[in-house]
XYZ file of C-alpha atoms in Angstrom:
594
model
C -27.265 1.838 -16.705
C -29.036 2.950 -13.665
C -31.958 4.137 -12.410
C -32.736 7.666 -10.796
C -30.474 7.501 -7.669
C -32.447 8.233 -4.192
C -31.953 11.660 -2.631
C -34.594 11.270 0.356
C -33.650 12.337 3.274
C -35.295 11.812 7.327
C -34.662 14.118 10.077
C -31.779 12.451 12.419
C -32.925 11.318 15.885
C -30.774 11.492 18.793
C -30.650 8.867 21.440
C -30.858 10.664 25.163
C -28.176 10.114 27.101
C -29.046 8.466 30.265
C -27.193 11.443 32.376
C -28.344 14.977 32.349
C -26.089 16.015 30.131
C -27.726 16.513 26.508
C -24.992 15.486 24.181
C -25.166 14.054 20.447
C -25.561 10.722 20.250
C -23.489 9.092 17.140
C -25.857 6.482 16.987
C -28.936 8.139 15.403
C -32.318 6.100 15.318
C -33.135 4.218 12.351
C -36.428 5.709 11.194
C -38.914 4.042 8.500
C -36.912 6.245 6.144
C -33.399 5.892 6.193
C -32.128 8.866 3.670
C -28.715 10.568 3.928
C -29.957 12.560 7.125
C -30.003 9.352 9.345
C -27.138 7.555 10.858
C -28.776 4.130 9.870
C -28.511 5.214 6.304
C -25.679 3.309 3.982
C -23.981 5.021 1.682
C -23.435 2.381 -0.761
C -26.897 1.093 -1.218
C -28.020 4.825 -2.987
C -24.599 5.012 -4.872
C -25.009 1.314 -5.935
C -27.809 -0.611 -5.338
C -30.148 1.649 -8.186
C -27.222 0.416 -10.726
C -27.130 -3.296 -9.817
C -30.760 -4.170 -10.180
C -30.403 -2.423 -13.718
C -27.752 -4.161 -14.489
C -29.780 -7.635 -13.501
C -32.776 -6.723 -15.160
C -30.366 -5.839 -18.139
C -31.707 -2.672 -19.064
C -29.892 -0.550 -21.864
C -26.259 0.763 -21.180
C -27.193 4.259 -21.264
C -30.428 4.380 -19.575
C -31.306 7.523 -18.094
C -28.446 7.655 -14.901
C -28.860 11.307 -14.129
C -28.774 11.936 -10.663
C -32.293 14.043 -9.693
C -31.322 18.401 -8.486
C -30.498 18.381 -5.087
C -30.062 21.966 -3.085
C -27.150 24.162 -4.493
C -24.249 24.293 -3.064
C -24.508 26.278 0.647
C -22.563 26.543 3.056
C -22.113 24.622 5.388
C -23.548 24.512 8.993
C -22.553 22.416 12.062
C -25.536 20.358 11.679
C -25.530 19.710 8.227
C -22.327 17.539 9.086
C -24.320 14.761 10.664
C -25.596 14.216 6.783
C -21.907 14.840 5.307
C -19.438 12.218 5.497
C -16.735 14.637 7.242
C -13.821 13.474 8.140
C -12.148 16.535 10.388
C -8.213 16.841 10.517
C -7.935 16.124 13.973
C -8.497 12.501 14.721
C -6.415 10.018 16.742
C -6.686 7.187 14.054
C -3.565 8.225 12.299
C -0.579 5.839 12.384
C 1.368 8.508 14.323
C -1.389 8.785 16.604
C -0.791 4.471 17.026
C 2.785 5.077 17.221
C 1.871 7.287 20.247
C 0.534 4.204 22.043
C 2.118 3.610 25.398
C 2.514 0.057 24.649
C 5.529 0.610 22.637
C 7.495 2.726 25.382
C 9.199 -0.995 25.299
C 9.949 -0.429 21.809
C 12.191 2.821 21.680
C 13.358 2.255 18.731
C 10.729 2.188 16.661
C 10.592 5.763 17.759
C 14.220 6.789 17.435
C 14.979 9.055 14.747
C 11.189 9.616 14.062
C 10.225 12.580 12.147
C 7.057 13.814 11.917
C 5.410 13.131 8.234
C 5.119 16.961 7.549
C 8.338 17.717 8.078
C 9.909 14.780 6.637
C 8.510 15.578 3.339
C 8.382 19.577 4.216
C 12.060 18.616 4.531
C 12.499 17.480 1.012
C 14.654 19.512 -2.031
C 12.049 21.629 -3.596
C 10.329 19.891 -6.703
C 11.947 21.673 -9.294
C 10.970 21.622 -13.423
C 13.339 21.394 -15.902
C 13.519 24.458 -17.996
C 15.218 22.986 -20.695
C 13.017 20.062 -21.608
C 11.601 19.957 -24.905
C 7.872 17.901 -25.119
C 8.724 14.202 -26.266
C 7.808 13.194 -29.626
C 5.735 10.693 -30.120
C 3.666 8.631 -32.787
C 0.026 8.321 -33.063
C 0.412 4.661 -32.182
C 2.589 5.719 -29.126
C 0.341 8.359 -28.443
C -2.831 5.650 -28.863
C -0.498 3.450 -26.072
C -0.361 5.919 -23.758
C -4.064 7.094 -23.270
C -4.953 3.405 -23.627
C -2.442 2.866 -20.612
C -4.365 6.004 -19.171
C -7.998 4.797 -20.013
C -7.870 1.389 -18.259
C -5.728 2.719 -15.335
C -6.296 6.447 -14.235
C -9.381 7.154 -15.925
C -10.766 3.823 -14.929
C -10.351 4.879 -11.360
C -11.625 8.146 -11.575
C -13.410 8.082 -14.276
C -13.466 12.181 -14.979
C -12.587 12.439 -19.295
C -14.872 11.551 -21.788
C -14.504 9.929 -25.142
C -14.968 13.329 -26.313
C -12.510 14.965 -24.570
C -9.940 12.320 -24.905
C -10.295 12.568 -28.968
C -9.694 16.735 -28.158
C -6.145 15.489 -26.294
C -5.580 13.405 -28.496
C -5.533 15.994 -31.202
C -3.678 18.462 -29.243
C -0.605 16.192 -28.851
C -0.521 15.213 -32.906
C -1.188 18.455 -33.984
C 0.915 20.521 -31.398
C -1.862 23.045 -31.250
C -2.770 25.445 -28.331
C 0.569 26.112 -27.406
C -0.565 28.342 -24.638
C -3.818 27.259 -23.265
C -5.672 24.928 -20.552
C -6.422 22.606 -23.527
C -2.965 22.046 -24.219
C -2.027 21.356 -20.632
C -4.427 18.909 -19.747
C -3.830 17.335 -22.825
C 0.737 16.868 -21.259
C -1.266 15.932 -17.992
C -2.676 13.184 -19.210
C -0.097 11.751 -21.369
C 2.201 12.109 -18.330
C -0.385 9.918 -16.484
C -0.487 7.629 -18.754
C 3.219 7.231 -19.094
C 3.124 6.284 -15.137
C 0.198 4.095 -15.858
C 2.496 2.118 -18.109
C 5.258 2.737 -15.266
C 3.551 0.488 -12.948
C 1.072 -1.959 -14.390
C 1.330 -5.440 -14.414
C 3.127 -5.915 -11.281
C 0.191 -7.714 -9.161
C 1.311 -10.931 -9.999
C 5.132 -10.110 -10.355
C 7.302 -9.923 -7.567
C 10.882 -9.741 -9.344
C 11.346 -7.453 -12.649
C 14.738 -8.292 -14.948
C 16.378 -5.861 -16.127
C 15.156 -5.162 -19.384
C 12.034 -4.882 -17.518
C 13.161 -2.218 -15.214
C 14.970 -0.587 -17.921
C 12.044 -0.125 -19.843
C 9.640 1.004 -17.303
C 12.366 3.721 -15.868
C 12.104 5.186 -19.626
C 8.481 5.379 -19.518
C 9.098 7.210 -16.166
C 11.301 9.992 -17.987
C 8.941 10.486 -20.549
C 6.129 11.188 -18.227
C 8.088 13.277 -16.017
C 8.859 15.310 -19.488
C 4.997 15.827 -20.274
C 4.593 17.053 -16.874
C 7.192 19.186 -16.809
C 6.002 20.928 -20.104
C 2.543 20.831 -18.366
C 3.906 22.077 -15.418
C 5.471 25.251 -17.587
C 2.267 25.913 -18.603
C 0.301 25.669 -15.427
C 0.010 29.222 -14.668
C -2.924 29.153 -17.360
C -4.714 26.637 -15.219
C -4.370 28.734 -11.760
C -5.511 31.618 -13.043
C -8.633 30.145 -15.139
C -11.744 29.214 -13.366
C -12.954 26.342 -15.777
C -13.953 23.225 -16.277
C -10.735 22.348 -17.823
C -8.644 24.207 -15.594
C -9.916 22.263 -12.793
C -9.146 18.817 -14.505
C -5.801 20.309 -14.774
C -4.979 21.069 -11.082
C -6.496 17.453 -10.181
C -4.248 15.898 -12.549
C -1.096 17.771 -11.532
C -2.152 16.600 -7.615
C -2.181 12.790 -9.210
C 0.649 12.814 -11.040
C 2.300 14.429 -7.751
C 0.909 11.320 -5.803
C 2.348 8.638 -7.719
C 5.920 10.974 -7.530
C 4.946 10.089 -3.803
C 5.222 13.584 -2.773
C 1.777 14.027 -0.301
C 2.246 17.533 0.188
C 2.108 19.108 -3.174
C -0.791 16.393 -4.026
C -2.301 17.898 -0.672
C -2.040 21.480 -2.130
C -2.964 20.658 -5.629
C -6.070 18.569 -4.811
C -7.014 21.346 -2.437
C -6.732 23.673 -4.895
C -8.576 21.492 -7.720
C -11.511 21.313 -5.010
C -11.700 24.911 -4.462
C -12.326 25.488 -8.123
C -14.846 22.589 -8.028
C -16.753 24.528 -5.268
C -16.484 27.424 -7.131
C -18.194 26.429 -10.215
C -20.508 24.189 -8.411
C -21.924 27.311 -6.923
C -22.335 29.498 -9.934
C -23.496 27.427 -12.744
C -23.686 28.695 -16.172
C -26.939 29.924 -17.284
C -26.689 26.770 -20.260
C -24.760 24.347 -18.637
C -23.707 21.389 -20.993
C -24.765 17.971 -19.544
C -20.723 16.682 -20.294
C -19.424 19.845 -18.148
C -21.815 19.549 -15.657
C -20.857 15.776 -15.006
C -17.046 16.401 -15.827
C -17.254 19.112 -12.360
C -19.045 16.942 -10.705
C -17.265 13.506 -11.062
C -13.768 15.925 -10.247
C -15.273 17.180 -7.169
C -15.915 13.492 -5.989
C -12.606 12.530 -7.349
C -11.379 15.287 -5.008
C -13.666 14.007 -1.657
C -11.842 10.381 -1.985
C -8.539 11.920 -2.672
C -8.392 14.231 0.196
C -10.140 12.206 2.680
C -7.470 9.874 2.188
C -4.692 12.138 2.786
C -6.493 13.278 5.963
C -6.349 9.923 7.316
C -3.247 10.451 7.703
C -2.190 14.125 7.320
C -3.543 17.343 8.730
C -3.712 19.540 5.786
C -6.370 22.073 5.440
C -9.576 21.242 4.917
C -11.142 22.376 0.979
C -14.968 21.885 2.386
C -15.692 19.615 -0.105
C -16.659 17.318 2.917
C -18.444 19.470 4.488
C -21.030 19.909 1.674
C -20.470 16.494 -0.276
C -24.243 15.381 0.549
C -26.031 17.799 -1.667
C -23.706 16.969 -4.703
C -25.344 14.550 -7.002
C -23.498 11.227 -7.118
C -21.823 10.308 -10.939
C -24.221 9.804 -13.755
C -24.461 8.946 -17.344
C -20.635 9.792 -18.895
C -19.654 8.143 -21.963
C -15.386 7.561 -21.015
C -14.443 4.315 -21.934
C -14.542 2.195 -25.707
C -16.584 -0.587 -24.814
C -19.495 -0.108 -23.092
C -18.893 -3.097 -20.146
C -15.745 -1.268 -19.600
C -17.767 2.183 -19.371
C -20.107 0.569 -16.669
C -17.663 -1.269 -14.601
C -15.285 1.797 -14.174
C -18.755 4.067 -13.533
C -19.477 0.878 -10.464
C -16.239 0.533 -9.413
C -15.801 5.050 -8.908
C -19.190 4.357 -6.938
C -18.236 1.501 -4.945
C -14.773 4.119 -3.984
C -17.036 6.981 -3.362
C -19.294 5.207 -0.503
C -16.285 3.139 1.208
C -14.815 6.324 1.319
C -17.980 8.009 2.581
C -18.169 5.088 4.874
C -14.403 5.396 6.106
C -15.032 8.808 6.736
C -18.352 8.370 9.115
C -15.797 5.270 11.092
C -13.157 7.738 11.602
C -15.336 10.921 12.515
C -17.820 8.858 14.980
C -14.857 6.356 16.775
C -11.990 8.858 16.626
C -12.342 12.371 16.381
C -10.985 14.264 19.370
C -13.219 14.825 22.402
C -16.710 13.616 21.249
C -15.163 10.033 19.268
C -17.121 6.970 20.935
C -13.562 6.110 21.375
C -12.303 9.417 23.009
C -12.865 8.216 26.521
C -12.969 4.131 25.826
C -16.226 4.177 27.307
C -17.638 0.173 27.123
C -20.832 1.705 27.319
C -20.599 3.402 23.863
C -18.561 2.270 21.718
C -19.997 -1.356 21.198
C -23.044 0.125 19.247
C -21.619 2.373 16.963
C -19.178 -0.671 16.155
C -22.033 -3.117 15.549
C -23.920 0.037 13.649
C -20.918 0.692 11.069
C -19.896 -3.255 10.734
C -23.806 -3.183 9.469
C -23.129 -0.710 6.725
C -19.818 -2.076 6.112
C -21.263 -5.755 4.912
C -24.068 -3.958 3.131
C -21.537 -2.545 0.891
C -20.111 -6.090 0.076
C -23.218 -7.491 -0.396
C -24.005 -5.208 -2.869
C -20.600 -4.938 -4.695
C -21.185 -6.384 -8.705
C -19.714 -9.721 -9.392
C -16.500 -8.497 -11.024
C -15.117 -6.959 -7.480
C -16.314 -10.104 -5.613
C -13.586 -11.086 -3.203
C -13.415 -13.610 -0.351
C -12.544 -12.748 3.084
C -9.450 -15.049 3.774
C -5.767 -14.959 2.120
C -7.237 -16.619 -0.979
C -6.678 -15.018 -4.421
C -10.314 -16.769 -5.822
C -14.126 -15.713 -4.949
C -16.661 -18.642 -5.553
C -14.240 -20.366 -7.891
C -13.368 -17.420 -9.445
C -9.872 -15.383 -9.848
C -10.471 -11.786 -7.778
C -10.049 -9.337 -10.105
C -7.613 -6.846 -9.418
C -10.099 -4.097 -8.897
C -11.498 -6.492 -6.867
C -8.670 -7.145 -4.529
C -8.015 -2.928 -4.169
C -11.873 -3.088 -3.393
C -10.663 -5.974 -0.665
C -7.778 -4.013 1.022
C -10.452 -1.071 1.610
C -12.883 -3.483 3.144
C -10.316 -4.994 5.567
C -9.054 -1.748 6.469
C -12.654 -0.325 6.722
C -13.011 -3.499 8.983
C -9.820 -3.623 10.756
C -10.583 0.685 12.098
C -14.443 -0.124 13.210
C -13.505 -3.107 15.338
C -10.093 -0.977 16.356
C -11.955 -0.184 20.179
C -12.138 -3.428 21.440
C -8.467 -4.039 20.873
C -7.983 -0.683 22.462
C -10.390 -1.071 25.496
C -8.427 -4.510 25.890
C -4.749 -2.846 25.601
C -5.938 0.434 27.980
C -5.722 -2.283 31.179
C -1.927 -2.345 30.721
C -1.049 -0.086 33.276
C 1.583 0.695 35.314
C 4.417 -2.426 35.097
C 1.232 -4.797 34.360
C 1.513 -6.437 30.696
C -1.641 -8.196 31.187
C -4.157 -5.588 30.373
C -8.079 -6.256 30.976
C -7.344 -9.841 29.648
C -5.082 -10.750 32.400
C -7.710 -10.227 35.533
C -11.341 -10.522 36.915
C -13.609 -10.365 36.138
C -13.154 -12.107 32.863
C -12.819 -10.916 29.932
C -16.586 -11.557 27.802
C -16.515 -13.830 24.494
C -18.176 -11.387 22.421
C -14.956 -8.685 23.368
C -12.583 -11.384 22.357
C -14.476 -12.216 19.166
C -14.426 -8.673 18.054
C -10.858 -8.475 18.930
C -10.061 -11.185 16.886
C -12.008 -9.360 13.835
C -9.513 -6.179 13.954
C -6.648 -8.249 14.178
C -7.544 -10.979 11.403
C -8.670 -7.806 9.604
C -5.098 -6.118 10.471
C -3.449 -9.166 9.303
C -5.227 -9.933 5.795
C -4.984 -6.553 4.834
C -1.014 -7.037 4.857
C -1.161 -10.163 3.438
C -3.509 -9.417 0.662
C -1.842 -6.369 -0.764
C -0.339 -6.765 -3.872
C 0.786 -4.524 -6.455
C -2.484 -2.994 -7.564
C -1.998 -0.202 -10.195
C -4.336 1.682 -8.061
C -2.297 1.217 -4.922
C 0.758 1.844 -6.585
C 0.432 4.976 -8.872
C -1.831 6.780 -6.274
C -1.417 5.250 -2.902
C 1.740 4.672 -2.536
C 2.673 6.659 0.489
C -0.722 6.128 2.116
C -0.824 2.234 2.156
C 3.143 2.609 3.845
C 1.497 4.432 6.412
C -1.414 1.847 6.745
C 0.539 -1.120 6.682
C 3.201 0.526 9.223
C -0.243 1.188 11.641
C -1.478 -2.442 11.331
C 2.170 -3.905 12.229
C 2.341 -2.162 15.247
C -1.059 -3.013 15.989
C -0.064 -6.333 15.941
C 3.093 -5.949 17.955
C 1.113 -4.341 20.488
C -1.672 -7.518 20.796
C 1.612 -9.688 20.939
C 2.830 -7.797 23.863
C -0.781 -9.647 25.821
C -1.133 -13.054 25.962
C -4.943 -13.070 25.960
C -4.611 -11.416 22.295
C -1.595 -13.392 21.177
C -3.220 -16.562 21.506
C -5.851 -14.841 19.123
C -3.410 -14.605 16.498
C -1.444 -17.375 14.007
C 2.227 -17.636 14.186
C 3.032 -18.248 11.098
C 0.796 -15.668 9.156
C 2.162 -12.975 11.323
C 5.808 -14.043 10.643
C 5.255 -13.738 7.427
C 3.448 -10.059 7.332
C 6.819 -8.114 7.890
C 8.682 -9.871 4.996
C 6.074 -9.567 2.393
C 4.961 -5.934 3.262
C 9.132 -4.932 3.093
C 9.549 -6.701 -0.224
C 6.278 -4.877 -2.061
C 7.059 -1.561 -0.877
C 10.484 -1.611 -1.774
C 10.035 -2.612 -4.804
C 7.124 -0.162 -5.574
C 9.874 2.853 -4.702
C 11.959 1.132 -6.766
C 10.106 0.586 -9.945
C 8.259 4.122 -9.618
C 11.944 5.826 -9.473
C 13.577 8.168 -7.595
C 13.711 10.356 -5.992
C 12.506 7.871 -2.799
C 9.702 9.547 -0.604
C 11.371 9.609 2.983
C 8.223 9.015 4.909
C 7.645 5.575 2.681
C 11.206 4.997 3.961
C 10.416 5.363 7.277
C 7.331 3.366 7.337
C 9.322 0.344 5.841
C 12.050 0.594 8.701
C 8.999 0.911 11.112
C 7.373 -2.395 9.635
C 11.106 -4.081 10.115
C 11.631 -3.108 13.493
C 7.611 -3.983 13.945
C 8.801 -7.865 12.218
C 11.894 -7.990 14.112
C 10.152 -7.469 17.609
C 6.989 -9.704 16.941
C 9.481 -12.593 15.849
C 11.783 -12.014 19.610
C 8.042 -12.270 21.349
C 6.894 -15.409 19.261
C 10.836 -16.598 19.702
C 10.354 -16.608 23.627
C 6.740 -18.045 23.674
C 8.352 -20.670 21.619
C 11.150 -21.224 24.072
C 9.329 -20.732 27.062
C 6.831 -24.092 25.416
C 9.791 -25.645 25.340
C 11.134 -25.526 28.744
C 7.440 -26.171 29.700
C 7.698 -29.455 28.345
C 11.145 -30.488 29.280
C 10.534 -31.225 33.103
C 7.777 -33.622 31.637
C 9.921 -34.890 28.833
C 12.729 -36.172 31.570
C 10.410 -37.312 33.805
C 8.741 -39.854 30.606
C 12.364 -40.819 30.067
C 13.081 -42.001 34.112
């Protein structure tokens, strides 16, 4: 499917800064050969790039895709992190870091009654298994159903079980064998995955269930919660092995936990899953098979996108699978799917995931991170060219996305004549928030000039504020506002994300409440797509909680009452720029009439 994926790498140079001072530059120069040590490198074009000029030149499905040796696994050293796409715990990009802002002191209550996100959820009833429940019965063509449901969703996705393996499950739920092993437990795992899968598909183009509909997607929801409680009976196997399997295990318990919309115990268990991944990473067997070898490795990638999203938004320990992520080969040939198109798009589509999040990771560590962020100080002088630097790896990624993720770059639901796929569209919301985070510092360089009783910011004196500022303020915000109105109910978003995207969409509302607040930025934005955001964002999410059953996750219901209060104030400012038009004009108006 691909060919040998590049592992060259070029010593990073660092810029001099033009005071004495000899700090790290983020912006490394671009040498002749950009590898994985320079700044200038993207992460997408070695992850995809190889793949899609196969794919062109339509070379056979499984053509040699094995990823070259790199170094074994070593520690990790403070250098080495200039190569690694780390993404520390302490960064000011959060949405509580946003809520922060002092441009919603106005506001106080969108901050009344605000919890913290730990211990909101710290806050919760224990998650508690059922002793009593007995594992559902099921049919072979139920049980075919449900790994079908869990093929083309979950394993689509992350794309860690093999045809192989999935004929061992398979087996293990028919024939009831391995009552007491890791086997056995993956085997619940995955049907209980599936069983969500079938939870919460469909819904991208359905906005209102009926109640059949509900009713029979709430008893898909018990049966997977049965599985998982079995599995979760069981688990003790899992902890205590240090296998292949038993790390599959842990990942899928974290997942399964995730679309529950509980981020803590996903937190733990996908911490946990990557600790085992670094384990056996380290000490391979003396005969490794190629399938185990992959299986670790596609988990431990699994496990860098699944954290680093939950760190985006949550400080929970680091696993250091960050930290060392650059000398783990990317995913090669797996056979996982029935049809070999499907096979290749899911392998494209967990590669295309892997560098945006590689990519996110770099924006957030370079703009945001605490003290040495080009953002950390707002500093005009710095910031602009590690913006312009990442927006360049950000469109290389696009351009080099396959034509079945295409997407457009407006509200429209079509690429060159073409419907976006749904993959496509989850591959869209990344992009816009990828976009909407790099071009964050010019909105917040604009906002930092409303100081004391002045409303105006930078915008509202001399000297005057530059085009190219403007035009780049205009990019976060149009980023801000397509990414809420192009979400829809992705099975993706939904099963996994859940409680992230609340959290995302709650940041970009009050991101656009706060450009409201200016008039220089307001008249950068259109009325009527931003008086629709609030609405549509309310609607989805509820009805995601709804359809994915209780119990509710509190911190989703506090983003959604954030995001109303967000609606409600943006409609009073566009409300009294409306009125305040209209007195404008009515001086004129009686004057006309005389």
């Amino acid at each position: 499917m691909g060919a040998a994926l590049s592992t060259s790498s070029s010593p990073v140079s660092i810029l001099p800064r033009p005071d004495s001072h000899a700090l790290l530059s983020p912006i490394a120069v671009a040498s002749t050969t950009t590898g994985r040590g320079s700044f200038s490198y993207s992460p997408v074009a070695e992850a995809i790039q190889p793949q899609i000029q196969q794919h062109h030149q339509h070379h056979a499905h499984h053509g040699g895709h094995n990823s070259p040796p790199r170094p074994s696994v070593v520690a990790s050293h403070p250098a080495s992190n200039l190569e690694n796409a780390v993404l520390d715990s302490m960064h000011t990009s959060t949405t509580e870091s946003v809520l922060q802002w002092p441009h919603f002191d106005s506001f106080p209550s969108l901050r009344n009654d605000y919890i913290s996100i730990f211990h909101l959820e710290q806050s919760r009833p224990p998650f508690r298994t059922r002793t009593n429940t007995m594992c559902p019965y099921a049919s072979a063509a139920e049980v075919d159903a449900v790994l079908q449901a869990f093929e083309h969703g979950v394993n689509f996705w992350y794309p860690t079980v093999s045809r192989a393996q999935m004929d061992d499950i398979r087996s293990h739920i028919l024939e009831g064998r391995g009552d007491d092993d890791t086997g056995r437990c993956l085997a619940l795992l995955t049907m209980a995955l599936g069983c969500a899968g079938q939870v919460i598909g469909g819904l991208v183009d359905v906005s209102v269930l009926d109640d059949g509909e509900r009713e029979r997607r709430r008893a898909r929801r018990m049966v997977g919660d049965m599985y998982f409680d079995c599995a979760m009976r069981m688990l003790h196997v899992a902890l205590t092995d240090v296998s292949p399997v038993a790390t599959h295990c842990l990942l899928f318990v974290a997942l399964y936990f995730a679309f529950l919309r509980r981020p803590l115990q996903a937190g733990t268990y996908i911490n946990a899953a990557a600790a085992k991944c670094l384990l056996l990473l380290s000490y391979p067997p003396d005969h490794p098979t190629s399938s185990d070898t992959e299986r670790i490795r596609r988990i431990f990638w699994s496990c860098y996108i699944l954290e680093s999203d939950y760190l985006a938004e949550l400080s929970i320990p680091l696993s250091g699978v960050g930290r060392i992520e650059s000398s783990v080969p990317l995913p090669g040939d797996y056979h996982t799917h029935s049809t070999p198109q499907e096979e290749e798009q899911s392998s494209l589509y967990f590669l295309a995931c892997i560098s945006m999040r590689r990519l996110l990771n770099r924006v957030h560590q370079l703009l945001y991170a605490k003290e040495t962020g080009a953002c950390a100080s707002l500093d005009n002088a710095k910031f602009p060219s590690v913006v312009r630097e990442l927006d360049h790896q950000l469109e290389e990624w696009r351009d080099v996305l396959p034509a079945a993720f295409a997407f457009s770059l407006n509200a429209d639901q079509t690429a060159d004549g073409k419907r976006i796929t749904e993959h496509g569209g989850f591959l869209r919301q990344r992009y816009l928030t990828c976009r909407s985070v790099i071009y964050r510092p010019y909105l917040m360089w604009m906002l930092s000039g409303a100081g004391e009783g002045n409303s105006r910011g930078i915008g509202g004196g001399e000297p005057r504020v530059s085009e190219e500022v403007l035009v780049n303020c205009r990019a976060c915000l149009d980023a801000c506002l397509l990414h809420i109105l192009n979400l829809r109910g992705f099975a993706h978003t939904v099963l996994v994300d859940t409680w992230i995207c609340s959290l995302s969409m709650a940041a970009a509302m009050l991101i656009l409440l706060a450009a409201c607040r200016m008039p220089t930025l307001r008249s950068l934005l259109i009325g009527p797509e931003v008086m629709a955001a609030g609405d549509h964002l309310i609607q989805l999410l509820e009805g995601w909680q709804m359809v994915s059953g209780e119990p509710n996750s509190p911190s989703v219901d506090q983003s959604v009452r954030i995001i109303r209060e967000a609606d409600r104030f943006i409609r009073e400012v566009y409300g009294r720029r409306r009125q305040s038009l209209e007195d404008a004009r009515r001086p004129w108006m009686l004057t006309t009439k005389a």
